[in-house]
């Protein structure tokens, strides 16, 4: 009987929990905003900001010649050591400010930089097309063969064509998915019938 009566009583923590609502839950009602210091009752010791650790890390990374660290890629003197340096964006960012501001000088440097060896390296690295991240990187800012006719007849300076050339993504449709799935089987069939080895086209 006593247990039954006690079970009918309201929980002893119901009112107490109401008054112990999280401080963050009051934001937007009684509080306009709250800082991180106000969320904690303990005083956070003040530590002066210093860039010593950051500087030491960058120096050590340069000594070890790290190439796959995202932090190192944002340094002014960073140079890509692989095919990525032929990306139009990376190539322009590696040039001095005077060259970046002069289109004619930039084009002249590109003519000497993009020699047969560089083109062969790009061709080999982009054979997987959409499966390769370099495929999209090398197409960025460039007028490829698939866009040449559209560019020749386009008169809109800021339309969808320019956006696509600058890296805008095209929505993946059912027809595009079907084309990718059929590409391999069609290529195999053509190889058997024509006795010729068809391969994936790369960026040239």
GROMACS .gro file of C-alpha atoms in nm:
model
  204
    1UNK     CA    1   0.000   0.000   0.000
    2UNK     CA    2   0.279   0.238   0.087
    3UNK     CA    3   0.460   0.166  -0.242
    4UNK     CA    4   0.138   0.228  -0.435
    5UNK     CA    5   0.085   0.565  -0.264
    6UNK     CA    6   0.440   0.668  -0.326
    7UNK     CA    7   0.405   0.586  -0.695
    8UNK     CA    8   0.111   0.828  -0.725
    9UNK     CA    9   0.314   1.120  -0.595
   10UNK     CA   10   0.480   1.350  -0.850
   11UNK     CA   11   0.850   1.289  -0.901
   12UNK     CA   12   1.067   1.479  -0.662
   13UNK     CA   13   1.285   1.597  -0.950
   14UNK     CA   14   1.012   1.739  -1.172
   15UNK     CA   15   1.021   2.092  -1.032
   16UNK     CA   16   1.390   2.073  -0.964
   17UNK     CA   17   1.469   1.975  -1.324
   18UNK     CA   18   1.257   2.264  -1.449
   19UNK     CA   19   1.476   2.510  -1.269
   20UNK     CA   20   1.790   2.330  -1.384
   21UNK     CA   21   1.722   2.370  -1.754
   22UNK     CA   22   2.041   2.395  -1.961
   23UNK     CA   23   2.162   2.749  -2.001
   24UNK     CA   24   2.189   2.705  -2.375
   25UNK     CA   25   1.814   2.630  -2.402
   26UNK     CA   26   1.732   2.987  -2.295
   27UNK     CA   27   1.900   3.135  -2.601
   28UNK     CA   28   1.635   3.287  -2.825
   29UNK     CA   29   1.381   3.328  -2.543
   30UNK     CA   30   1.520   3.505  -2.239
   31UNK     CA   31   1.875   3.536  -2.375
   32UNK     CA   32   1.967   3.691  -2.705
   33UNK     CA   33   2.304   3.517  -2.723
   34UNK     CA   34   2.550   3.341  -2.496
   35UNK     CA   35   2.927   3.316  -2.495
   36UNK     CA   36   3.137   3.007  -2.433
   37UNK     CA   37   3.257   3.146  -2.101
   38UNK     CA   38   2.899   3.185  -1.980
   39UNK     CA   39   2.818   2.821  -2.057
   40UNK     CA   40   3.067   2.696  -1.800
   41UNK     CA   41   3.077   2.772  -1.428
   42UNK     CA   42   3.448   2.710  -1.412
   43UNK     CA   43   3.685   2.987  -1.500
   44UNK     CA   44   3.887   2.911  -1.810
   45UNK     CA   45   4.250   3.021  -1.769
   46UNK     CA   46   4.354   3.278  -2.023
   47UNK     CA   47   4.628   3.159  -2.253
   48UNK     CA   48   4.791   3.421  -2.474
   49UNK     CA   49   4.778   3.338  -2.842
   50UNK     CA   50   5.106   3.246  -3.002
   51UNK     CA   51   5.211   3.132  -3.347
   52UNK     CA   52   5.526   2.954  -3.230
   53UNK     CA   53   5.373   2.607  -3.264
   54UNK     CA   54   5.237   2.689  -3.608
   55UNK     CA   55   5.572   2.824  -3.725
   56UNK     CA   56   5.761   2.523  -3.591
   57UNK     CA   57   5.520   2.285  -3.763
   58UNK     CA   58   5.553   2.460  -4.100
   59UNK     CA   59   5.932   2.461  -4.079
   60UNK     CA   60   5.943   2.093  -3.987
   61UNK     CA   61   5.702   2.004  -4.266
   62UNK     CA   62   5.917   2.187  -4.519
   63UNK     CA   63   6.225   2.003  -4.395
   64UNK     CA   64   6.051   1.670  -4.447
   65UNK     CA   65   5.915   1.789  -4.785
   66UNK     CA   66   5.555   1.699  -4.707
   67UNK     CA   67   5.327   1.730  -5.010
   68UNK     CA   68   4.996   1.591  -4.884
   69UNK     CA   69   4.940   1.828  -4.590
   70UNK     CA   70   4.658   2.076  -4.654
   71UNK     CA   71   4.817   2.336  -4.426
   72UNK     CA   72   5.138   2.337  -4.630
   73UNK     CA   73   4.944   2.391  -4.952
   74UNK     CA   74   4.836   2.735  -4.828
   75UNK     CA   75   5.194   2.859  -4.789
   76UNK     CA   76   5.311   3.122  -5.037
   77UNK     CA   77   5.621   2.927  -5.139
   78UNK     CA   78   5.444   2.592  -5.185
   79UNK     CA   79   5.506   2.423  -5.520
   80UNK     CA   80   5.323   2.118  -5.648
   81UNK     CA   81   5.564   1.844  -5.749
   82UNK     CA   82   5.324   1.636  -5.961
   83UNK     CA   83   5.079   1.691  -6.246
   84UNK     CA   84   4.874   1.923  -6.026
   85UNK     CA   85   5.119   2.205  -6.099
   86UNK     CA   86   4.980   2.211  -6.454
   87UNK     CA   87   4.637   2.302  -6.324
   88UNK     CA   88   4.546   2.644  -6.457
   89UNK     CA   89   4.469   2.773  -6.108
   90UNK     CA   90   4.791   2.639  -5.952
   91UNK     CA   91   4.996   2.756  -6.249
   92UNK     CA   92   4.870   3.114  -6.226
   93UNK     CA   93   4.908   3.127  -5.847
   94UNK     CA   94   5.273   3.019  -5.878
   95UNK     CA   95   5.353   3.317  -6.100
   96UNK     CA   96   5.472   3.658  -5.972
   97UNK     CA   97   5.207   3.930  -5.940
   98UNK     CA   98   5.341   4.111  -6.248
   99UNK     CA   99   5.295   3.801  -6.462
  100UNK     CA  100   4.948   3.738  -6.321
  101UNK     CA  101   4.842   4.088  -6.424
  102UNK     CA  102   4.975   4.058  -6.780
  103UNK     CA  103   4.786   3.810  -6.997
  104UNK     CA  104   5.036   3.818  -7.285
  105UNK     CA  105   5.332   3.731  -7.061
  106UNK     CA  106   5.127   3.461  -6.891
  107UNK     CA  107   5.042   3.300  -7.225
  108UNK     CA  108   5.406   3.311  -7.333
  109UNK     CA  109   5.514   3.131  -7.015
  110UNK     CA  110   5.239   2.874  -7.062
  111UNK     CA  111   5.365   2.797  -7.414
  112UNK     CA  112   5.710   2.712  -7.281
  113UNK     CA  113   5.585   2.527  -6.972
  114UNK     CA  114   5.327   2.305  -7.139
  115UNK     CA  115   5.571   2.110  -7.356
  116UNK     CA  116   5.529   1.757  -7.491
  117UNK     CA  117   5.645   1.600  -7.164
  118UNK     CA  118   5.389   1.799  -6.963
  119UNK     CA  119   5.108   1.716  -7.204
  120UNK     CA  120   5.199   1.346  -7.193
  121UNK     CA  121   5.193   1.352  -6.812
  122UNK     CA  122   4.849   1.515  -6.812
  123UNK     CA  123   4.723   1.267  -7.070
  124UNK     CA  124   4.837   0.969  -6.864
  125UNK     CA  125   4.698   1.105  -6.538
  126UNK     CA  126   4.348   1.178  -6.672
  127UNK     CA  127   4.269   0.854  -6.853
  128UNK     CA  128   4.004   0.759  -6.598
  129UNK     CA  129   3.806   1.074  -6.686
  130UNK     CA  130   3.532   1.141  -6.429
  131UNK     CA  131   3.679   0.883  -6.189
  132UNK     CA  132   3.992   1.094  -6.151
  133UNK     CA  133   4.000   1.417  -5.950
  134UNK     CA  134   4.270   1.548  -6.184
  135UNK     CA  135   4.024   1.522  -6.472
  136UNK     CA  136   3.808   1.794  -6.316
  137UNK     CA  137   4.107   1.997  -6.200
  138UNK     CA  138   4.265   2.010  -6.546
  139UNK     CA  139   3.933   2.102  -6.710
  140UNK     CA  140   3.886   2.396  -6.472
  141UNK     CA  141   3.922   2.724  -6.660
  142UNK     CA  142   4.002   2.554  -6.991
  143UNK     CA  143   3.798   2.531  -7.311
  144UNK     CA  144   3.802   2.159  -7.385
  145UNK     CA  145   3.708   1.992  -7.715
  146UNK     CA  146   3.354   1.919  -7.595
  147UNK     CA  147   3.298   2.291  -7.533
  148UNK     CA  148   3.479   2.434  -7.836
  149UNK     CA  149   3.170   2.464  -8.060
  150UNK     CA  150   2.955   2.610  -7.781
  151UNK     CA  151   3.221   2.873  -7.709
  152UNK     CA  152   3.247   2.968  -8.076
  153UNK     CA  153   2.875   3.051  -8.098
  154UNK     CA  154   2.822   3.183  -7.745
  155UNK     CA  155   2.776   3.558  -7.695
  156UNK     CA  156   2.683   3.559  -7.326
  157UNK     CA  157   2.977   3.661  -7.105
  158UNK     CA  158   2.833   3.530  -6.779
  159UNK     CA  159   2.600   3.247  -6.877
  160UNK     CA  160   2.585   2.879  -6.789
  161UNK     CA  161   2.862   2.793  -7.037
  162UNK     CA  162   3.113   3.018  -6.863
  163UNK     CA  163   3.000   2.880  -6.528
  164UNK     CA  164   3.058   2.525  -6.651
  165UNK     CA  165   3.406   2.611  -6.776
  166UNK     CA  166   3.486   2.765  -6.438
  167UNK     CA  167   3.390   2.448  -6.254
  168UNK     CA  168   3.013   2.453  -6.208
  169UNK     CA  169   2.869   2.103  -6.172
  170UNK     CA  170   2.608   1.968  -6.412
  171UNK     CA  171   2.320   1.774  -6.247
  172UNK     CA  172   2.369   1.402  -6.292
  173UNK     CA  173   2.076   1.278  -6.501
  174UNK     CA  174   1.947   0.925  -6.563
  175UNK     CA  175   2.077   0.940  -6.920
  176UNK     CA  176   2.428   1.030  -6.800
  177UNK     CA  177   2.430   0.741  -6.553
  178UNK     CA  178   2.310   0.503  -6.823
  179UNK     CA  179   2.580   0.624  -7.060
  180UNK     CA  180   2.853   0.559  -6.803
  181UNK     CA  181   2.721   0.211  -6.728
  182UNK     CA  182   2.700   0.119  -7.099
  183UNK     CA  183   3.037   0.265  -7.194
  184UNK     CA  184   3.240  -0.034  -7.076
  185UNK     CA  185   3.019  -0.297  -7.243
  186UNK     CA  186   3.007  -0.102  -7.570
  187UNK     CA  187   3.384  -0.064  -7.575
  188UNK     CA  188   3.434  -0.438  -7.519
  189UNK     CA  189   3.191  -0.523  -7.800
  190UNK     CA  190   3.364  -0.286  -8.041
  191UNK     CA  191   3.704  -0.433  -7.950
  192UNK     CA  192   3.582  -0.783  -8.041
  193UNK     CA  193   3.405  -0.689  -8.364
  194UNK     CA  194   3.665  -0.451  -8.504
  195UNK     CA  195   3.971  -0.616  -8.347
  196UNK     CA  196   4.087  -0.276  -8.231
  197UNK     CA  197   4.168  -0.175  -7.875
  198UNK     CA  198   3.942   0.118  -7.786
  199UNK     CA  199   4.040   0.291  -7.463
  200UNK     CA  200   3.907   0.569  -7.244
  201UNK     CA  201   3.977   0.910  -7.388
  202UNK     CA  202   4.191   1.138  -7.174
  203UNK     CA  203   4.238   1.513  -7.155
  204UNK     CA  204   4.475   1.624  -7.432
   0.00000   0.00000   0.00000
